[in-house]
Coordinates of C-alpha atoms in Angstrom, one line a residue:
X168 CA 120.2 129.2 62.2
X169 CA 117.5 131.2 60.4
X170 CA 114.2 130.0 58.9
X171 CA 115.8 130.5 55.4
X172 CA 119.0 129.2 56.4
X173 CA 116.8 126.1 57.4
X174 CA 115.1 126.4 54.4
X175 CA 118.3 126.5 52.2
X176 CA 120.1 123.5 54.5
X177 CA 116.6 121.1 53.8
X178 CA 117.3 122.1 49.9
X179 CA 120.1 120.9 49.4
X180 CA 119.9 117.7 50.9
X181 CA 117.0 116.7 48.9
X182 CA 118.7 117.5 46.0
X183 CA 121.3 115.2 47.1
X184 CA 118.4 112.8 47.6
X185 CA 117.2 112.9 44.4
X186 CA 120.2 113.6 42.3
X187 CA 121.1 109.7 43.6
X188 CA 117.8 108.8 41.4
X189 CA 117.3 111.2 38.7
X190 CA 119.2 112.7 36.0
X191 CA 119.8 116.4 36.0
X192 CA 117.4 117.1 33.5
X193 CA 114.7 115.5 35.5
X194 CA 115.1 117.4 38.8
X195 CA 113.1 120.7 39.1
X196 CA 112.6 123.0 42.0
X197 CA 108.9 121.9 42.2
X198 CA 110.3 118.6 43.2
X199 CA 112.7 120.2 45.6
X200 CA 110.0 121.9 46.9
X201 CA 107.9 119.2 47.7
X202 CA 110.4 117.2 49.2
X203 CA 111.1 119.0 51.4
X204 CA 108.4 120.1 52.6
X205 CA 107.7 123.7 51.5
X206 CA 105.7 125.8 49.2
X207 CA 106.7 127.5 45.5
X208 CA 106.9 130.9 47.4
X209 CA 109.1 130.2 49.7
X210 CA 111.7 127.7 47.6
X211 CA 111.6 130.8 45.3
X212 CA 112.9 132.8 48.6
X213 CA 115.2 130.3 49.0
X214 CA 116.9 129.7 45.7
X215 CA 115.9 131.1 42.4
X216 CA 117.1 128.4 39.8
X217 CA 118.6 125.0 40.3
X218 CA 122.2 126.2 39.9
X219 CA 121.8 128.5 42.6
X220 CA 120.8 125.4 44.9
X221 CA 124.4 123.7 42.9
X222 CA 126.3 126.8 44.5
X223 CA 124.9 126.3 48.0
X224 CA 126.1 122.5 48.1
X225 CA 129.4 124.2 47.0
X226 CA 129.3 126.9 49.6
X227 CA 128.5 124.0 52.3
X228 CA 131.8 122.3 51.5
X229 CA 134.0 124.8 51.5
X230 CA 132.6 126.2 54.7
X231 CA 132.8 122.7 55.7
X232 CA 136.6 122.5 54.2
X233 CA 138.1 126.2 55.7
X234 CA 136.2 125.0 59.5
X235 CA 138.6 121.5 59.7
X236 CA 141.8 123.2 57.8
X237 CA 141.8 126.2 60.5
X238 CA 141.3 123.7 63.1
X239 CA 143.8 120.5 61.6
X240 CA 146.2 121.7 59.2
X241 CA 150.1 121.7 60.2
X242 CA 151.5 125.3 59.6
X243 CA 154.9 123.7 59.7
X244 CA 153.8 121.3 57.2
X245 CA 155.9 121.9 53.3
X246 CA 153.2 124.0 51.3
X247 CA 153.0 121.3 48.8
X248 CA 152.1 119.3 51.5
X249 CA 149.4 121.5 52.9
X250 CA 147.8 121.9 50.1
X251 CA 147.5 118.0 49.4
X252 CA 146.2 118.1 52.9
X253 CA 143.4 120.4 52.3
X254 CA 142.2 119.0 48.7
X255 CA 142.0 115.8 50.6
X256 CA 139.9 117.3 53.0
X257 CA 137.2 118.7 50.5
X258 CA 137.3 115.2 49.0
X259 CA 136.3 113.5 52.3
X260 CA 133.5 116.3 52.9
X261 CA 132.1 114.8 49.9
X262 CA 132.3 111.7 50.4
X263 CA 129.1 110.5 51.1
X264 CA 127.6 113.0 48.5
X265 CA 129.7 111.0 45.7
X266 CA 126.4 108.9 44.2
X267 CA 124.9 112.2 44.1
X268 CA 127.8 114.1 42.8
X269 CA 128.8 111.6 40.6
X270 CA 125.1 111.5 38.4
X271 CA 125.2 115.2 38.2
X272 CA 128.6 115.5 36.9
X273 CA 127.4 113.0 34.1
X274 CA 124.1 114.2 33.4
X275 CA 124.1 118.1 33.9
X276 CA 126.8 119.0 31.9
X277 CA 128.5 122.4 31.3
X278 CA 127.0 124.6 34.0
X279 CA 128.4 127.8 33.5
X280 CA 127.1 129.7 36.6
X281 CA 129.1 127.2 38.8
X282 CA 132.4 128.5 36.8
X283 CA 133.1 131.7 39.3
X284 CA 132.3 129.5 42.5
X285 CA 134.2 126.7 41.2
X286 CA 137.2 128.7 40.9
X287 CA 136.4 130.6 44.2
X288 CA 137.0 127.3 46.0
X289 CA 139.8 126.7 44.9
X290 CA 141.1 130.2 45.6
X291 CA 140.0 129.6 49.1
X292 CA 141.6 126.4 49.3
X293 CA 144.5 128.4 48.4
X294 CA 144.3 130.6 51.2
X295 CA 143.7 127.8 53.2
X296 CA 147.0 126.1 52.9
X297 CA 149.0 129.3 53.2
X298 CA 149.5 130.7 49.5
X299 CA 149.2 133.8 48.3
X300 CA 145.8 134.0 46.3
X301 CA 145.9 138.1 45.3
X302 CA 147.0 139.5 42.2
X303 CA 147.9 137.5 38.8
X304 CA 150.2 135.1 41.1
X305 CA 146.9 134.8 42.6
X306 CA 145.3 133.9 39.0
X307 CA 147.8 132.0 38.1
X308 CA 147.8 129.7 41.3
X309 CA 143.6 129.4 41.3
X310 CA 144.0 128.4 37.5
X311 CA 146.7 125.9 38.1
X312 CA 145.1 124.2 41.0
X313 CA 141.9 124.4 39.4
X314 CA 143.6 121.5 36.8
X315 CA 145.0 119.1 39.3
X316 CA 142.1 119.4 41.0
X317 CA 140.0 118.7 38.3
X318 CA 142.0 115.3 37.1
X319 CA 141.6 114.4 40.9
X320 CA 138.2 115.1 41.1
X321 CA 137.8 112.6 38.0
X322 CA 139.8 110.0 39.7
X323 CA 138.0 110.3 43.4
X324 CA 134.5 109.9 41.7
X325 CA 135.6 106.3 40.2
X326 CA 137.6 105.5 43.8
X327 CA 135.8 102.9 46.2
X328 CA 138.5 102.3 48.3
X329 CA 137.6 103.8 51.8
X330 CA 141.1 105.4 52.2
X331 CA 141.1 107.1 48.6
X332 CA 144.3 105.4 47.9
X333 CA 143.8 106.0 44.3
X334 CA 143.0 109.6 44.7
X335 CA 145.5 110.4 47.0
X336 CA 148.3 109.0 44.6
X337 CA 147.2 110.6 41.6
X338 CA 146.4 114.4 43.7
X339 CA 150.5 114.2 45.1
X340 CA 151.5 113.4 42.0
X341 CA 149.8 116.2 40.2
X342 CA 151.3 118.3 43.1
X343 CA 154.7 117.4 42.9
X344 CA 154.5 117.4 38.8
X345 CA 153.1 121.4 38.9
X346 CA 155.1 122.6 41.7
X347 CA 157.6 124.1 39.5
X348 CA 155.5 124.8 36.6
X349 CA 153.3 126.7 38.4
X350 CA 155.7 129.0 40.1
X351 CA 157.2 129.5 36.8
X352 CA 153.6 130.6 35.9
X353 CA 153.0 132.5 38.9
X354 CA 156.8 134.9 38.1
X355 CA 155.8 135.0 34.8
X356 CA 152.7 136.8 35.3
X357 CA 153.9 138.8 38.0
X358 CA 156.9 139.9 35.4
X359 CA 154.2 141.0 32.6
X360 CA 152.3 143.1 35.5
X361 CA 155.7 144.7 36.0
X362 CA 156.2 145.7 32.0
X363 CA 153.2 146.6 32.0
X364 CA 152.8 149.2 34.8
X365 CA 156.3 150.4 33.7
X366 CA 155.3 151.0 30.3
X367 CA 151.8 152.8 31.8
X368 CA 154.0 154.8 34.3
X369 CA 156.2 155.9 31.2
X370 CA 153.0 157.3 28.8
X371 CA 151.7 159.1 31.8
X372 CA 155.2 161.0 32.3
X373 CA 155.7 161.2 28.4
X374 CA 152.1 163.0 28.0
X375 CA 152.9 165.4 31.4
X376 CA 155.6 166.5 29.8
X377 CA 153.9 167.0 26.2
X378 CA 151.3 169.1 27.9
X379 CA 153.6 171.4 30.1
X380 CA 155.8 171.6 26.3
X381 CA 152.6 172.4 24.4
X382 CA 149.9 173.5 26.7
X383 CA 151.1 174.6 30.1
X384 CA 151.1 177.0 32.1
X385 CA 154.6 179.0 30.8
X386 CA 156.0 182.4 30.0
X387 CA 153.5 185.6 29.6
X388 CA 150.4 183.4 29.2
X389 CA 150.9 181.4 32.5
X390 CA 150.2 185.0 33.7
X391 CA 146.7 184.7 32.5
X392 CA 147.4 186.9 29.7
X393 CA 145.5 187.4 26.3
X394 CA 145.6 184.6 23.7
X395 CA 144.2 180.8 23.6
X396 CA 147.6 179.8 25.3
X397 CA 146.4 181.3 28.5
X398 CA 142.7 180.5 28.1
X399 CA 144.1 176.5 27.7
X400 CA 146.6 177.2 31.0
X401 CA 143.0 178.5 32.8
X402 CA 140.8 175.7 31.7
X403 CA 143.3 172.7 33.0

């Protein structure tokens, strides 16, 4: 590990420290800082605002997430059931971040630099499970499991039960609920790619064949004869 790696890894965890204590509003990277135990210059090496420190911790868990799936997850297992598998591991990553997590969630709110991360998480939990995660399928699946993750995630921060019984009820429910609407989604959006590459494909040919009608390179002038016909035939 690196001296900013280091850095980075002792910044996050006093956030975590002090997001258990302080509302959002409250924490500053002064604070981080001093906890843990460096100076201005280098925090501002480290991490340039506060959501920036937010996407590490996110980074952490999904590195944290994709390092047990690769290791644990059943190939053979139904994708359904994969996927359950590795939500459930990203919630247990967290778990004893979730006094932390929890007071941000309440008291940050809408932190729209975390939106592209967010969603890249799921995407990799996607991948992680076996699912295709490219193109507007892709989309489609990231956005769809971005929603049953996030009714989960709502459920998980209220659940004390050791075992997540709560969560894990509410996250194969949502699963089994979406399956079909989201692969509805996913050939839905993979028919409206289809249109519309066939209607692109069409005004190409359509506007080849205007220009060889109007403006090609035909009869005496494609000769390079005299005239703005053949002047037009040089220039394209």
């Amino acid at each position: 590990m690196s001296e900013l790696e280091d850095v980075r890894r002792r910044v996050v965890n006093e956030l975590l420290v002090q997001a258990e204590q302080r509302d959002w509003s409250e924490l500053t990277l002064a604070e981080l800082a001093r906890g843990a135990g460096i100076d201005l210059a280098t925090m501002r090496r480290a991490f340039p605002s506060m959501a920036a420190v937010l996407k590490a911790y996110v980074r952490r868990i999904d590195d944290t997430v994709l390092e047990r799936a690769s290791r644990e997850l059943d190939a053979s297992a139904e994708p359904r059931e994969r996927l359950f598998d590795v939500v459930m591991m990203r919630f247990e990553a967290m778990a004893g971040d979730r006094a932390a997590i929890g007071r941000i969630v309440r008291t940050a709110g809408l932190q729209t630099d975390l939106v592209k991360p967010l969603l890249n998480s799921q995407r990799w939990m996607l991948a992680a499970a076996g699912f295709p995660v490219d193109g507007p399928g892709g989309l489609a699946r990231t956005l769809g499991l971005a929603a049953i993750y996030s009714d989960a995630f709502g459920c998980w921060l209220d659940d004390d039960d050791p075992g997540m019984a709560r969560t894990m009820a509410r996250l194969d429910k949502r699963l089994r609920r979406s399956e079909q609407l989201v692969r509805n989604t996913c050939d839905a959006a993979g028919g409206l790619v289809r249109l519309a590459c066939e209607a692109l494909g069409g005004a190409r040919r359509a506007r080849r064949a205007s220009e060889a009608g109007d403006g090609g390179p035909t009869g005496e002038a494609a000769g390079g004869g005299e005239g703005p016909t053949g002047a037009a035939g040089a220039a394209a």
